[in-house]
């Protein structure tokens, strides 16, 4: 039964408790609020007069603005639930005070009518604050994805509470004849009841997205200014604010139309109008309730938050357009509606769209947009939207209606003098235009929501928004650089030199040059030289380098200066540099030699070559002289470096290979086999050099060695390999696609290959890729089942934790395969993949929920829906895994205790296999390594005596 | 008790098992732990052996595989004050892997102790070859320092 109800309401079993508690909180509060609302309105109008209403509304707006100022402040100081409890207790206290005042007014202070105004304003103020805040608190207890589904069910507590409260009030008034002023205490009790329910919430539930203290507190005004700044920097908030303004204007226009134009013309008598409203309220609220319970969440789930925010403006546009056509046609005499049936129908539908659909569609979908905003900012942003934008919009809408209709125009001294018929069609026409703009605004709002939702994932890494700095320094930056260049702190100087270097700020050449000549710190000198080298070549930077060459004594600095000077080919400093050939430092000798050898006017180049060759043969610093030999770029020396390829020292191997490539820069084609062989080198630098060299050769016949490098952990290797493949994509396309569907492909390889070939895949291949994704998902679920079984066995052996970790990594790998395919099928990028992966693999429920929300907006639906379905179930035992496996793949998951070891052995994972053999060895006393491969053996056997890294100290 | 081969030597898998249990490496992938295990050497010390003295320059990380280590600090009068006892899977000198700072306390074996020891030079070489490992390790260090700062605040 419960399962059926949950299914009907689209709630997952794990959400039931949260939904129930918050539903009850809103129901109880709404029950009391309906008492208070009716009593406040009745007593105000009955005892103090309806003419006080406008001033009351102004007071409510003012109170709300002030209240939201404080609210914004406290949302940064206390958590959401505490504020909710405080608001409820304050409201309960306020109601008790109001009750006492009502009793005093009834018996002693009969003339004190302000008490009724005080209650009306106070109740409205608390009601607004609680209604806005309750939404944030409910949202903080569910993930961004769950809240789409549960919010309308939780909110159904409001109309149900309202209906129950209204009926109870009627019953008490009619049958017990209790004066209304005695019943204010009911509201106080309801607030206290809701407060107690929140205490239960506090005990049983914990928030998923905490609205927590930021640690720094601003004054209320600064809070709003900060919210305003945030809104200006957030596209989503700008569109939300614009959307709110357009919504309020449309809503007021349509409301005026059906209230003042339609109903007033049809029902001239007050009693008839009241009877009509009563009937309308009953049916409209019933439909609203059913809509909220069964349709809202389904619509949002199906369409997504961004798209469902377009529905309300579309509906209002349609209604406004229909009203315009009706009234315009009627004025032109094109239609006759003598019985006014058509007009009444239009009025009812418009009111339903305007009023009921607002609660059923606009408010819940609009609140869901806050998913993309950090919970810490909800308070101040909601305060800004409701405390500033909303009153401003009301003022705008009111002013517009006054100008058009001429009603109360003396107040603003502006009227258009339109006839009644003109007003009848002009108001809906304006509503059409404004609500159409509402649709337009909802489009970029949709895109902004998706973008900011994606950014909300892994916020810690990506939250800093760096200002772009243009090539020309702004005055502030210039001042900062000037100031830092005078600093005595080496760290400051290093940073500022880096800024000048990266931005190539030539204005600072003199300061950098002077710093080079005056500093004693090697790091600063190094940064100064690098900075001068990066700046455009000029007489100024050359002058500083030459002076530094003459004055510098440090053997570590001179090579850097020489390297820079070598770039200035037009200047002849050869005589000075020649003196450095006798410098005791090998590095200075090498750089001086290279500098001279590269100079077009230097005559004794052959002597330099001889000297370097001699050094290579006789001196120990082989890597340095190999580098020097390579930089000479003479192909005839290539055979000299070949013997060093197999040197035991990595730096010598790398230097020899690099030198080889430099020497044969334009004649590498005959050496291609050697380059391909180098791709298997132990040294990353050799692989990189080889890849770069292969780019200069003709396309390869076999692309496998390059494709294999796509799974390297080093990013530069992957990038270079990809570049090489991209250059000959037409030739290697088929090999890449073949690799794409092989079993042993890693996630990274698949991702990189897809980034190259996805646009070239045909429909059949795309379909096959999706099947691969589904298989990976199946394995992901199955491995999760195996992990759950492993955990349930609660083994105490030494390898238990390691096996758990290995299984988790295998699970992760399968999920990443699925997400890779979803990423490309949805035409998304690496950022999407990374953020969604990190979110889904996170243990934090809020992150996981945000990732699911982002994923739900992905274009690929088949795999996405299945992944979401799995995560939504929050599978935490083998039984649940079996269930979801059956649901997703219509197959029974054959994982149980008997199959535990065979299943683990079946996984082709060396470390896992070693763990299992280790366990076996503990039981039988020896290792059974007959079927183990080399990697497994290495894990289980001690290193050979001559190489083992074991010392024994006793 | 970890099984010993050839007079107390650990097989590579056993090193991985130990490293996986140490909080410093627990967030790393098994593949990375495997790589780190290749630079971790096993050392056994007798009761009373001082691993390092307060003020020594540190360049080694000690992971306790078996046994207990006393952490001591010198009083003003020169006597040693007992601060803590570290046990299996605890570690000493994690910062010395990246920074040659002086040891802030003395560490002495309490009973026969087996350690996995990682030298700074080896770690630097590894970090150069596998930046991802260094990154994961640094993340872990930062997280530990953050929680230490928070603990101090509270």
PDB file of C-alpha atoms in Angstrom, chain A residues 7-107:
ATOM      1  CA  UNK A   7       4.806   5.220  -6.648  1.00  0.00           C
ATOM      2  CA  UNK A   8       1.737   7.344  -7.304  1.00  0.00           C
ATOM      3  CA  UNK A   9       3.404  10.403  -5.811  1.00  0.00           C
ATOM      4  CA  UNK A  10       6.780   9.623  -7.482  1.00  0.00           C
ATOM      5  CA  UNK A  11       8.612   9.485  -4.157  1.00  0.00           C
ATOM      6  CA  UNK A  12      11.445   7.082  -3.400  1.00  0.00           C
ATOM      7  CA  UNK A  13      11.280   5.100  -0.144  1.00  0.00           C
ATOM      8  CA  UNK A  14      14.399   6.848   1.167  1.00  0.00           C
ATOM      9  CA  UNK A  15      12.696  10.244   0.757  1.00  0.00           C
ATOM     10  CA  UNK A  16       9.472   9.321   2.499  1.00  0.00           C
ATOM     11  CA  UNK A  17      10.438  10.417   6.002  1.00  0.00           C
ATOM     12  CA  UNK A  18      11.646  13.857   4.922  1.00  0.00           C
ATOM     13  CA  UNK A  19       8.620  14.437   2.712  1.00  0.00           C
ATOM     14  CA  UNK A  20       6.218  13.418   5.476  1.00  0.00           C
ATOM     15  CA  UNK A  21       7.741  15.640   8.170  1.00  0.00           C
ATOM     16  CA  UNK A  22       7.928  18.724   6.019  1.00  0.00           C
ATOM     17  CA  UNK A  23       4.467  18.095   4.589  1.00  0.00           C
ATOM     18  CA  UNK A  24       3.148  17.996   8.167  1.00  0.00           C
ATOM     19  CA  UNK A  25       5.064  21.137   9.154  1.00  0.00           C
ATOM     20  CA  UNK A  26       3.546  23.087   6.263  1.00  0.00           C
ATOM     21  CA  UNK A  27       0.105  21.566   6.844  1.00  0.00           C
ATOM     22  CA  UNK A  28       0.061  22.512  10.523  1.00  0.00           C
ATOM     23  CA  UNK A  29       1.380  25.995   9.867  1.00  0.00           C
ATOM     24  CA  UNK A  30      -1.032  26.533   7.007  1.00  0.00           C
ATOM     25  CA  UNK A  31      -3.916  25.292   9.158  1.00  0.00           C
ATOM     26  CA  UNK A  32      -3.203  28.020  11.720  1.00  0.00           C
ATOM     27  CA  UNK A  33      -2.401  30.597   9.052  1.00  0.00           C
ATOM     28  CA  UNK A  34      -5.821  30.158   7.426  1.00  0.00           C
ATOM     29  CA  UNK A  35      -7.402  30.968  10.815  1.00  0.00           C
ATOM     30  CA  UNK A  36      -5.176  34.014  11.241  1.00  0.00           C
ATOM     31  CA  UNK A  37      -5.656  35.258   7.678  1.00  0.00           C
ATOM     32  CA  UNK A  38      -9.455  35.139   7.828  1.00  0.00           C
ATOM     33  CA  UNK A  39      -9.593  36.653  11.309  1.00  0.00           C
ATOM     34  CA  UNK A  40      -7.124  39.426  10.451  1.00  0.00           C
ATOM     35  CA  UNK A  41      -8.983  40.430   7.289  1.00  0.00           C
ATOM     36  CA  UNK A  42     -12.458  40.187   8.846  1.00  0.00           C
ATOM     37  CA  UNK A  43     -11.557  42.174  11.934  1.00  0.00           C
ATOM     38  CA  UNK A  44      -9.597  44.823  10.049  1.00  0.00           C
ATOM     39  CA  UNK A  45     -12.366  45.511   7.566  1.00  0.00           C
ATOM     40  CA  UNK A  46     -15.200  44.992  10.028  1.00  0.00           C
ATOM     41  CA  UNK A  47     -13.749  46.922  12.974  1.00  0.00           C
ATOM     42  CA  UNK A  48     -11.421  49.500  11.430  1.00  0.00           C
ATOM     43  CA  UNK A  49     -12.780  49.824   7.870  1.00  0.00           C
ATOM     44  CA  UNK A  50     -11.747  48.592   4.412  1.00  0.00           C
ATOM     45  CA  UNK A  51     -10.351  52.042   3.517  1.00  0.00           C
ATOM     46  CA  UNK A  52      -7.322  51.225   5.679  1.00  0.00           C
ATOM     47  CA  UNK A  53      -6.341  48.346   3.386  1.00  0.00           C
ATOM     48  CA  UNK A  54      -4.028  50.340   1.027  1.00  0.00           C
ATOM     49  CA  UNK A  55      -2.046  51.763   3.931  1.00  0.00           C
ATOM     50  CA  UNK A  56      -1.875  48.300   5.458  1.00  0.00           C
ATOM     51  CA  UNK A  57      -0.419  46.917   2.218  1.00  0.00           C
ATOM     52  CA  UNK A  58       2.197  49.674   2.199  1.00  0.00           C
ATOM     53  CA  UNK A  59       3.066  48.875   5.810  1.00  0.00           C
ATOM     54  CA  UNK A  60       3.360  45.159   4.959  1.00  0.00           C
ATOM     55  CA  UNK A  61       5.716  45.968   2.064  1.00  0.00           C
ATOM     56  CA  UNK A  62       7.826  48.218   4.279  1.00  0.00           C
ATOM     57  CA  UNK A  63       7.907  45.631   7.050  1.00  0.00           C
ATOM     58  CA  UNK A  64       8.869  42.938   4.513  1.00  0.00           C
ATOM     59  CA  UNK A  65      11.725  45.068   3.140  1.00  0.00           C
ATOM     60  CA  UNK A  66      13.057  45.688   6.664  1.00  0.00           C
ATOM     61  CA  UNK A  67      12.480  42.073   7.610  1.00  0.00           C
ATOM     62  CA  UNK A  68      14.345  40.743   4.606  1.00  0.00           C
ATOM     63  CA  UNK A  69      17.282  43.025   5.427  1.00  0.00           C
ATOM     64  CA  UNK A  70      17.607  41.292   8.805  1.00  0.00           C
ATOM     65  CA  UNK A  71      16.795  37.917   7.265  1.00  0.00           C
ATOM     66  CA  UNK A  72      19.672  38.210   4.777  1.00  0.00           C
ATOM     67  CA  UNK A  73      21.984  38.910   7.697  1.00  0.00           C
ATOM     68  CA  UNK A  74      20.846  36.023   9.883  1.00  0.00           C
ATOM     69  CA  UNK A  75      20.912  33.439   7.093  1.00  0.00           C
ATOM     70  CA  UNK A  76      24.670  33.918   7.092  1.00  0.00           C
ATOM     71  CA  UNK A  77      24.868  33.546  10.839  1.00  0.00           C
ATOM     72  CA  UNK A  78      22.580  30.636  11.682  1.00  0.00           C
ATOM     73  CA  UNK A  79      21.531  27.460   9.941  1.00  0.00           C
ATOM     74  CA  UNK A  80      18.236  27.269   8.065  1.00  0.00           C
ATOM     75  CA  UNK A  81      16.382  25.083  10.546  1.00  0.00           C
ATOM     76  CA  UNK A  82      17.275  27.319  13.501  1.00  0.00           C
ATOM     77  CA  UNK A  83      15.952  30.364  11.654  1.00  0.00           C
ATOM     78  CA  UNK A  84      12.760  28.482  10.780  1.00  0.00           C
ATOM     79  CA  UNK A  85      12.263  27.524  14.423  1.00  0.00           C
ATOM     80  CA  UNK A  86      12.959  31.078  15.535  1.00  0.00           C
ATOM     81  CA  UNK A  87      10.437  32.469  13.042  1.00  0.00           C
ATOM     82  CA  UNK A  88       7.760  30.017  14.208  1.00  0.00           C
ATOM     83  CA  UNK A  89       8.356  30.791  17.863  1.00  0.00           C
ATOM     84  CA  UNK A  90       8.331  34.543  17.152  1.00  0.00           C
ATOM     85  CA  UNK A  91       5.055  34.144  15.262  1.00  0.00           C
ATOM     86  CA  UNK A  92       3.566  32.135  18.116  1.00  0.00           C
ATOM     87  CA  UNK A  93       4.643  34.827  20.583  1.00  0.00           C
ATOM     88  CA  UNK A  94       3.267  37.549  18.320  1.00  0.00           C
ATOM     89  CA  UNK A  95      -0.090  35.711  18.140  1.00  0.00           C
ATOM     90  CA  UNK A  96      -0.258  35.412  21.917  1.00  0.00           C
ATOM     91  CA  UNK A  97       0.389  39.156  22.250  1.00  0.00           C
ATOM     92  CA  UNK A  98      -2.265  39.813  19.582  1.00  0.00           C
ATOM     93  CA  UNK A  99      -4.716  37.550  21.417  1.00  0.00           C
ATOM     94  CA  UNK A 100      -4.168  39.482  24.666  1.00  0.00           C
ATOM     95  CA  UNK A 101      -4.559  42.790  22.829  1.00  0.00           C
ATOM     96  CA  UNK A 102      -7.811  41.555  21.207  1.00  0.00           C
ATOM     97  CA  UNK A 103      -9.187  40.581  24.600  1.00  0.00           C
ATOM     98  CA  UNK A 104      -8.172  43.970  26.043  1.00  0.00           C
ATOM     99  CA  UNK A 105      -9.758  45.704  23.050  1.00  0.00           C
ATOM    100  CA  UNK A 106     -12.978  43.735  23.466  1.00  0.00           C
ATOM    101  CA  UNK A 107     -13.448  44.551  27.139  1.00  0.00           C
TER     102      UNK A 107
END
